[in-house]
């Protein structure tokens, strides 16, 4: 995408956003007029002519530079006012405690994730009340808890070995494409179930790709508009629902159980003893698929790009694999994955430099006060939208030394920059009440993939280091990531 297209795209987003804001004001303006007035100082506000300059910076330099400019001028807490809608940015871990740990009645996602409802279904997630949603998160937690992760190691390894066996002795591949395919296979095996993996993989893969169209910016802003993308999304969702309903009914009628996450969700019960319904199981497993496949595919690609452009770290992870092999032989198990500390830190550094979520959002339901690193106190009024910009917070130099440098050692026991910097210095998997339940699972499958590649292939990055495609809801490597490989000769 050239600069002209970037400018066009960002301009379109701005216009769409303003249109959405104006619409929202028409609906809620009367109610907003009666908001209580807070007595303490509010954060400094950017509005009027300053907004024009701000939009220009976003168009020409990007969101990160816009935040940097406002941070230098106004400090770590500042508000952008768009036609009555106020978005307050929180920069640095010192001002994020309430953002991540406040009660749901005080601060929540609000309607910022409403676009997910057509994809997941109105029976789960943000289509249900808070109490029901919390119980459903418990189902996910139980399905992915550490004691059950061990059972996924062998299926993951088998899928990885089978996939890379199809590679020749040498060749050139697009890592992005390879990981998208492989992660879907792993997800089908461990999350969706044997029926999908063995009999319906191609169909489900196609349907999920169409469902994923609901993550486009237009669908995020207007999830119920009768657009072609939304219609394809809805058709795919209906077909997936039918497939999973048939699988759930088949398992129940035959009293057959499997050792996959789908089975955990089928067997889950609410506190009142009510079992999950077929529609709920479908929505919950699709929710996990979004987190378990797409984000891991993106992170695996960034990991490859970073390792293959940093000889020091590529040599370090290869040496670590040799040490693991001396202890565990050719058969990698769950305990071996836990010993891959260097690889773990390399992946963690990728998540810092290339966060899967650029900005986290929350809606303020009850005014609260926060204190900045410099001692300033601000009251954040009810009705504000809060923004925690991970793409900027992850690069704060007083937290991370030389933040633009790929340096996995910053997470070593000797440095632990993320812990020294404060509780919410590293939020790749969220934090507090909304921490991602799949963190351990994500690291596990990425380690399985890269452990196998490092032990069995010599790899070289042929493409330039990829730029970030900011047009995606999950920022991804732009274009193809071409890599040459040569199979290692057995010692």
Short mmCIF file of C-alpha atoms in Angstrom, two decimals, residues 10-406:
data_model
loop_
_atom_site.label_atom_id
_atom_site.label_comp_id
_atom_site.label_asym_id
_atom_site.label_seq_id
_atom_site.Cartn_x
_atom_site.Cartn_y
_atom_site.Cartn_z
CA UNK A 10 -7.04 6.94 7.08
CA UNK A 11 -9.19 9.77 5.73
CA UNK A 12 -11.99 7.29 5.10
CA UNK A 13 -11.68 5.97 8.65
CA UNK A 14 -11.82 9.51 10.05
CA UNK A 15 -14.95 10.31 8.01
CA UNK A 16 -16.61 7.07 9.06
CA UNK A 17 -15.70 7.70 12.69
CA UNK A 18 -17.07 11.23 12.66
CA UNK A 19 -20.27 10.00 11.00
CA UNK A 20 -20.64 7.35 13.70
CA UNK A 21 -19.98 9.93 16.42
CA UNK A 22 -22.56 12.35 15.06
CA UNK A 23 -25.10 9.54 14.89
CA UNK A 24 -24.33 8.59 18.46
CA UNK A 25 -24.73 12.20 19.61
CA UNK A 26 -28.16 12.45 17.99
CA UNK A 27 -29.23 9.37 19.95
CA UNK A 28 -27.57 10.16 23.27
CA UNK A 29 -27.21 13.94 23.23
CA UNK A 30 -30.24 14.60 25.42
CA UNK A 31 -29.00 12.16 28.06
CA UNK A 32 -25.44 13.53 27.87
CA UNK A 33 -26.71 17.04 28.59
CA UNK A 34 -27.64 15.96 32.12
CA UNK A 35 -24.27 14.38 33.02
CA UNK A 36 -23.05 15.38 36.46
CA UNK A 37 -20.23 17.92 36.50
CA UNK A 38 -17.02 16.72 38.20
CA UNK A 39 -15.37 19.07 40.69
CA UNK A 40 -11.71 18.12 40.23
CA UNK A 41 -9.44 18.99 37.34
CA UNK A 42 -10.06 17.10 34.14
CA UNK A 43 -7.23 16.01 31.82
CA UNK A 44 -6.06 18.60 29.26
CA UNK A 45 -8.25 18.52 26.16
CA UNK A 46 -7.35 18.59 22.47
CA UNK A 47 -10.18 20.03 20.39
CA UNK A 48 -11.05 22.64 17.77
CA UNK A 49 -8.19 23.70 15.49
CA UNK A 50 -5.75 21.45 17.35
CA UNK A 51 -7.70 18.44 16.11
CA UNK A 52 -6.99 19.39 12.51
CA UNK A 53 -3.27 19.34 13.24
CA UNK A 54 -3.69 16.05 15.08
CA UNK A 55 -5.44 14.43 12.09
CA UNK A 56 -2.65 15.70 9.84
CA UNK A 57 -0.04 14.01 12.05
CA UNK A 58 -2.00 10.74 11.96
CA UNK A 59 -2.23 10.93 8.17
CA UNK A 60 1.42 11.71 7.59
CA UNK A 61 3.26 10.07 10.49
CA UNK A 62 0.90 7.56 12.08
CA UNK A 63 -0.95 7.08 15.36
CA UNK A 64 2.18 6.48 17.44
CA UNK A 65 3.67 9.84 16.47
CA UNK A 66 0.39 11.59 17.20
CA UNK A 67 0.36 10.12 20.71
CA UNK A 68 4.03 11.03 21.16
CA UNK A 69 3.32 14.66 20.27
CA UNK A 70 0.42 14.94 22.71
CA UNK A 71 2.34 13.09 25.43
CA UNK A 72 5.24 15.54 25.18
CA UNK A 73 2.93 18.55 25.16
CA UNK A 74 0.24 17.50 27.65
CA UNK A 75 1.62 14.67 29.76
CA UNK A 76 0.55 11.08 30.33
CA UNK A 77 -3.21 11.75 30.48
CA UNK A 78 -4.99 13.79 27.83
CA UNK A 79 -8.39 13.88 26.14
CA UNK A 80 -9.36 14.13 22.49
CA UNK A 81 -12.80 15.68 22.08
CA UNK A 82 -14.69 14.72 18.90
CA UNK A 83 -18.13 16.31 18.55
CA UNK A 84 -18.94 15.70 22.21
CA UNK A 85 -17.37 12.24 22.43
CA UNK A 86 -14.30 12.29 24.67
CA UNK A 87 -11.47 9.76 24.34
CA UNK A 88 -8.94 9.97 27.18
CA UNK A 89 -5.52 8.44 26.51
CA UNK A 90 -3.60 6.85 29.39
CA UNK A 91 0.14 6.63 28.79
CA UNK A 92 2.34 4.54 31.08
CA UNK A 93 1.64 1.78 33.63
CA UNK A 94 1.26 4.29 36.50
CA UNK A 95 -2.19 5.38 35.28
CA UNK A 96 -3.57 2.00 34.25
CA UNK A 97 -4.55 0.41 37.56
CA UNK A 98 -8.25 1.29 37.41
CA UNK A 99 -8.31 0.69 33.65
CA UNK A 100 -7.50 -2.99 34.17
CA UNK A 101 -8.79 -3.65 37.68
CA UNK A 102 -11.88 -1.49 38.09
CA UNK A 103 -15.22 -3.16 38.73
CA UNK A 104 -17.37 -3.93 35.70
CA UNK A 105 -20.01 -1.54 37.06
CA UNK A 106 -17.42 1.25 37.08
CA UNK A 107 -15.44 0.61 33.91
CA UNK A 108 -16.04 -1.90 31.13
CA UNK A 109 -15.66 -2.55 27.42
CA UNK A 110 -19.05 -0.89 26.98
CA UNK A 111 -20.21 -1.29 23.38
CA UNK A 112 -16.68 -1.18 21.91
CA UNK A 113 -16.83 -4.92 21.13
CA UNK A 114 -20.42 -5.02 19.91
CA UNK A 115 -19.14 -5.84 16.41
CA UNK A 116 -18.24 -9.30 17.73
CA UNK A 117 -21.86 -10.23 18.48
CA UNK A 118 -22.82 -11.13 14.87
CA UNK A 119 -19.71 -13.31 14.62
CA UNK A 120 -19.98 -15.10 17.96
CA UNK A 121 -23.74 -15.07 18.43
CA UNK A 122 -26.01 -13.26 20.86
CA UNK A 123 -25.79 -16.20 23.31
CA UNK A 124 -22.17 -15.55 24.37
CA UNK A 125 -19.62 -12.85 25.09
CA UNK A 126 -20.90 -9.32 24.65
CA UNK A 127 -24.31 -10.55 23.60
CA UNK A 128 -25.16 -11.56 27.19
CA UNK A 129 -25.20 -9.91 30.61
CA UNK A 130 -22.03 -9.53 32.68
CA UNK A 131 -22.80 -12.38 35.09
CA UNK A 132 -23.37 -14.87 32.28
CA UNK A 133 -20.29 -13.63 30.42
CA UNK A 134 -18.14 -14.13 33.53
CA UNK A 135 -19.35 -17.71 33.88
CA UNK A 136 -18.56 -18.36 30.23
CA UNK A 137 -15.04 -17.02 30.77
CA UNK A 138 -14.78 -19.59 33.56
CA UNK A 139 -15.55 -22.30 31.00
CA UNK A 140 -12.69 -21.02 28.84
CA UNK A 141 -10.36 -20.84 31.82
CA UNK A 142 -11.14 -24.41 32.76
CA UNK A 143 -10.66 -25.68 29.21
CA UNK A 144 -7.24 -24.01 28.89
CA UNK A 145 -5.89 -24.33 32.43
CA UNK A 146 -2.32 -25.57 32.81
CA UNK A 147 -3.29 -29.04 33.97
CA UNK A 148 -5.06 -29.62 30.64
CA UNK A 149 -2.44 -28.03 28.38
CA UNK A 150 -0.22 -31.08 28.66
CA UNK A 151 -2.79 -33.11 26.75
CA UNK A 152 -2.48 -30.74 23.76
CA UNK A 153 1.29 -31.13 23.37
CA UNK A 154 1.31 -34.39 21.41
CA UNK A 155 -1.52 -33.40 19.01
CA UNK A 156 0.24 -30.08 18.32
CA UNK A 157 3.54 -31.85 17.70
CA UNK A 158 1.90 -34.34 15.36
CA UNK A 159 0.27 -31.59 13.30
CA UNK A 160 3.54 -29.66 13.08
CA UNK A 161 5.59 -32.73 12.11
CA UNK A 162 3.04 -33.84 9.51
CA UNK A 163 2.87 -30.35 8.01
CA UNK A 164 6.60 -29.77 7.64
CA UNK A 165 7.18 -33.29 6.36
CA UNK A 166 5.51 -32.05 3.19
CA UNK A 167 8.28 -29.50 2.69
CA UNK A 168 11.04 -30.65 0.38
CA UNK A 169 14.78 -30.74 1.02
CA UNK A 170 14.95 -27.06 0.14
CA UNK A 171 12.66 -24.37 -1.20
CA UNK A 172 11.08 -20.96 -0.71
CA UNK A 173 7.85 -20.29 1.16
CA UNK A 174 5.72 -17.42 2.42
CA UNK A 175 5.83 -17.76 6.22
CA UNK A 176 2.56 -15.88 6.59
CA UNK A 177 0.70 -18.33 4.38
CA UNK A 178 2.38 -21.37 5.97
CA UNK A 179 1.54 -20.33 9.51
CA UNK A 180 -2.06 -19.45 8.65
CA UNK A 181 -2.52 -22.97 7.29
CA UNK A 182 -0.66 -24.70 10.11
CA UNK A 183 -2.35 -22.80 12.94
CA UNK A 184 -5.76 -23.64 11.48
CA UNK A 185 -4.78 -27.32 11.49
CA UNK A 186 -3.62 -27.12 15.11
CA UNK A 187 -6.76 -25.24 16.14
CA UNK A 188 -8.97 -27.77 14.36
CA UNK A 189 -7.25 -30.60 16.17
CA UNK A 190 -7.05 -29.12 19.69
CA UNK A 191 -10.00 -26.73 19.83
CA UNK A 192 -12.65 -27.73 17.30
CA UNK A 193 -12.40 -31.49 17.51
CA UNK A 194 -11.56 -34.62 15.56
CA UNK A 195 -14.73 -34.46 13.45
CA UNK A 196 -13.70 -31.08 12.02
CA UNK A 197 -10.05 -31.98 11.57
CA UNK A 198 -10.68 -35.31 9.80
CA UNK A 199 -13.83 -34.66 7.81
CA UNK A 200 -14.63 -30.96 7.44
CA UNK A 201 -11.34 -29.06 7.65
CA UNK A 202 -11.44 -27.39 4.23
CA UNK A 203 -15.06 -26.33 4.62
CA UNK A 204 -14.55 -24.91 8.12
CA UNK A 205 -11.35 -23.16 7.07
CA UNK A 206 -13.21 -21.41 4.24
CA UNK A 207 -16.14 -20.50 6.48
CA UNK A 208 -13.86 -19.10 9.16
CA UNK A 209 -12.06 -16.95 6.60
CA UNK A 210 -15.43 -15.50 5.53
CA UNK A 211 -16.46 -15.04 9.15
CA UNK A 212 -13.20 -13.22 9.76
CA UNK A 213 -14.42 -10.57 7.32
CA UNK A 214 -16.37 -9.22 10.28
CA UNK A 215 -13.04 -7.90 11.59
CA UNK A 216 -12.79 -5.35 8.78
CA UNK A 217 -12.93 -1.70 9.84
CA UNK A 218 -16.24 -1.09 8.08
CA UNK A 219 -17.82 -4.08 9.86
CA UNK A 220 -16.36 -2.98 13.19
CA UNK A 221 -17.95 0.46 12.84
CA UNK A 222 -21.22 -0.74 11.27
CA UNK A 223 -21.66 -4.40 12.28
CA UNK A 224 -25.30 -4.60 11.22
CA UNK A 225 -25.12 -2.71 7.92
CA UNK A 226 -26.31 -4.81 4.92
CA UNK A 227 -22.90 -4.81 3.24
CA UNK A 228 -21.59 -7.73 1.14
CA UNK A 229 -18.91 -8.45 3.76
CA UNK A 230 -21.46 -8.57 6.57
CA UNK A 231 -23.76 -10.81 4.53
CA UNK A 232 -20.89 -13.25 3.87
CA UNK A 233 -20.04 -13.13 7.58
CA UNK A 234 -23.62 -13.95 8.57
CA UNK A 235 -23.92 -16.82 6.06
CA UNK A 236 -20.64 -18.30 7.31
CA UNK A 237 -21.78 -17.96 10.93
CA UNK A 238 -25.05 -19.77 10.18
CA UNK A 239 -23.24 -22.65 8.44
CA UNK A 240 -20.70 -22.99 11.26
CA UNK A 241 -23.52 -23.03 13.78
CA UNK A 242 -25.21 -25.87 11.90
CA UNK A 243 -21.97 -27.89 11.74
CA UNK A 244 -21.19 -27.55 15.44
CA UNK A 245 -24.78 -28.23 16.45
CA UNK A 246 -24.67 -31.53 14.55
CA UNK A 247 -21.36 -32.48 16.22
CA UNK A 248 -22.63 -31.65 19.71
CA UNK A 249 -25.83 -33.65 19.15
CA UNK A 250 -23.89 -36.58 17.72
CA UNK A 251 -21.57 -36.75 20.70
CA UNK A 252 -24.40 -36.52 23.18
CA UNK A 253 -26.62 -39.08 21.47
CA UNK A 254 -23.79 -41.62 21.23
CA UNK A 255 -22.39 -40.85 24.71
CA UNK A 256 -19.04 -40.30 22.99
CA UNK A 257 -16.47 -37.96 24.49
CA UNK A 258 -13.21 -36.53 23.14
CA UNK A 259 -10.19 -34.93 24.77
CA UNK A 260 -10.53 -31.57 23.02
CA UNK A 261 -11.62 -28.11 24.13
CA UNK A 262 -14.96 -28.53 22.37
CA UNK A 263 -15.75 -31.40 24.74
CA UNK A 264 -14.87 -29.22 27.75
CA UNK A 265 -17.36 -26.62 26.60
CA UNK A 266 -20.05 -29.26 25.96
CA UNK A 267 -19.58 -30.59 29.50
CA UNK A 268 -19.53 -27.16 31.19
CA UNK A 269 -22.29 -26.15 33.57
CA UNK A 270 -23.39 -22.83 35.01
CA UNK A 271 -23.49 -22.35 38.78
CA UNK A 272 -27.21 -23.14 38.84
CA UNK A 273 -26.54 -26.52 37.20
CA UNK A 274 -27.70 -25.54 33.71
CA UNK A 275 -25.59 -27.11 30.95
CA UNK A 276 -24.32 -25.10 28.01
CA UNK A 277 -26.60 -25.03 24.99
CA UNK A 278 -25.60 -25.94 21.44
CA UNK A 279 -25.69 -22.26 20.45
CA UNK A 280 -23.49 -21.30 23.41
CA UNK A 281 -20.95 -24.03 22.64
CA UNK A 282 -20.76 -22.82 19.03
CA UNK A 283 -20.16 -19.21 20.07
CA UNK A 284 -17.61 -20.12 22.74
CA UNK A 285 -15.53 -22.31 20.46
CA UNK A 286 -15.57 -19.69 17.68
CA UNK A 287 -14.40 -17.12 20.24
CA UNK A 288 -11.44 -19.35 21.13
CA UNK A 289 -10.67 -19.94 17.47
CA UNK A 290 -10.31 -16.20 16.89
CA UNK A 291 -7.84 -15.96 19.74
CA UNK A 292 -6.07 -19.27 19.21
CA UNK A 293 -5.50 -19.19 15.47
CA UNK A 294 -5.26 -15.71 13.98
CA UNK A 295 -3.24 -13.99 16.70
CA UNK A 296 -0.80 -16.90 17.02
CA UNK A 297 -0.32 -16.93 13.25
CA UNK A 298 0.58 -13.24 13.25
CA UNK A 299 2.94 -13.61 16.23
CA UNK A 300 4.63 -16.66 14.71
CA UNK A 301 5.32 -14.66 11.54
CA UNK A 302 6.75 -11.69 13.42
CA UNK A 303 8.88 -14.10 15.48
CA UNK A 304 10.36 -15.54 12.31
CA UNK A 305 11.05 -12.11 10.83
CA UNK A 306 12.80 -10.95 14.01
CA UNK A 307 14.89 -14.08 14.55
CA UNK A 308 16.00 -14.25 10.92
CA UNK A 309 17.19 -10.64 10.99
CA UNK A 310 19.05 -10.90 14.31
CA UNK A 311 21.90 -13.41 14.04
CA UNK A 312 22.70 -13.21 17.76
CA UNK A 313 19.24 -14.34 18.79
CA UNK A 314 18.89 -16.88 16.01
CA UNK A 315 22.13 -18.50 17.20
CA UNK A 316 20.93 -18.35 20.82
CA UNK A 317 17.62 -20.12 20.18
CA UNK A 318 19.32 -22.76 17.99
CA UNK A 319 21.84 -23.45 20.76
CA UNK A 320 19.00 -23.72 23.25
CA UNK A 321 17.30 -26.31 21.03
CA UNK A 322 20.53 -28.34 20.96
CA UNK A 323 20.65 -28.30 24.75
CA UNK A 324 16.99 -29.35 24.94
CA UNK A 325 17.70 -32.20 22.50
CA UNK A 326 20.59 -33.43 24.64
CA UNK A 327 18.20 -33.81 27.57
CA UNK A 328 14.94 -34.84 25.87
CA UNK A 329 16.14 -36.36 22.61
CA UNK A 330 13.98 -35.95 19.51
CA UNK A 331 10.70 -36.15 21.39
CA UNK A 332 9.69 -32.73 22.71
CA UNK A 333 7.11 -32.82 25.48
CA UNK A 334 5.39 -30.25 27.70
CA UNK A 335 8.29 -30.15 30.18
CA UNK A 336 10.75 -29.50 27.34
CA UNK A 337 8.64 -26.56 26.15
CA UNK A 338 8.83 -25.06 29.64
CA UNK A 339 12.63 -25.19 29.46
CA UNK A 340 12.76 -23.02 26.31
CA UNK A 341 13.37 -19.78 28.16
CA UNK A 342 15.34 -18.05 25.40
CA UNK A 343 12.70 -18.82 22.78
CA UNK A 344 10.02 -17.67 25.22
CA UNK A 345 11.75 -14.32 25.71
CA UNK A 346 12.19 -13.92 21.95
CA UNK A 347 8.44 -14.37 21.45
CA UNK A 348 7.65 -12.03 24.34
CA UNK A 349 9.86 -9.32 22.83
CA UNK A 350 7.98 -9.75 19.53
CA UNK A 351 4.71 -9.16 21.37
CA UNK A 352 6.14 -6.00 22.93
CA UNK A 353 7.35 -4.56 19.63
CA UNK A 354 4.43 -5.79 17.53
CA UNK A 355 1.39 -5.84 19.86
CA UNK A 356 -1.66 -7.69 18.60
CA UNK A 357 -3.90 -4.91 19.92
CA UNK A 358 -2.72 -1.37 19.12
CA UNK A 359 -5.03 0.33 21.59
CA UNK A 360 -7.18 -1.12 24.38
CA UNK A 361 -10.46 0.67 25.10
CA UNK A 362 -12.77 0.94 28.10
CA UNK A 363 -15.95 2.92 28.84
CA UNK A 364 -16.15 4.85 32.14
CA UNK A 365 -19.45 4.30 34.00
CA UNK A 366 -18.41 5.95 37.28
CA UNK A 367 -16.05 8.91 37.62
CA UNK A 368 -12.69 8.18 39.25
CA UNK A 369 -9.45 9.92 40.10
CA UNK A 370 -5.96 8.91 39.00
CA UNK A 371 -2.47 10.19 39.74
CA UNK A 372 0.25 10.44 37.10
CA UNK A 373 3.93 9.59 37.48
CA UNK A 374 4.61 13.29 37.92
CA UNK A 375 2.08 13.63 40.73
CA UNK A 376 -0.72 15.35 38.82
CA UNK A 377 -4.27 14.30 39.76
CA UNK A 378 -7.14 14.16 37.30
CA UNK A 379 -10.75 13.16 37.60
CA UNK A 380 -11.96 11.07 34.68
CA UNK A 381 -15.68 11.77 34.24
CA UNK A 382 -18.36 9.22 33.61
CA UNK A 383 -19.00 8.81 29.89
CA UNK A 384 -15.39 9.13 28.76
CA UNK A 385 -13.86 6.40 26.62
CA UNK A 386 -10.41 5.40 27.89
CA UNK A 387 -7.62 4.37 25.53
CA UNK A 388 -4.48 2.51 26.62
CA UNK A 389 -2.17 2.68 23.57
CA UNK A 390 -0.04 -0.47 23.69
CA UNK A 391 1.74 0.53 20.49
CA UNK A 392 3.14 3.54 22.43
CA UNK A 393 3.30 2.25 26.02
CA UNK A 394 5.47 -0.66 24.88
CA UNK A 395 8.11 1.81 23.68
CA UNK A 396 8.42 4.06 26.74
CA UNK A 397 12.18 4.54 27.29
CA UNK A 398 11.88 4.91 31.07
CA UNK A 399 10.38 1.40 31.13
CA UNK A 400 12.28 -0.31 28.30
CA UNK A 401 15.91 0.54 27.59
CA UNK A 402 16.44 1.29 23.88
CA UNK A 403 12.81 0.33 23.13
CA UNK A 404 13.29 0.31 19.36
CA UNK A 405 15.90 -2.45 19.64
CA UNK A 406 14.93 -6.13 19.52
#
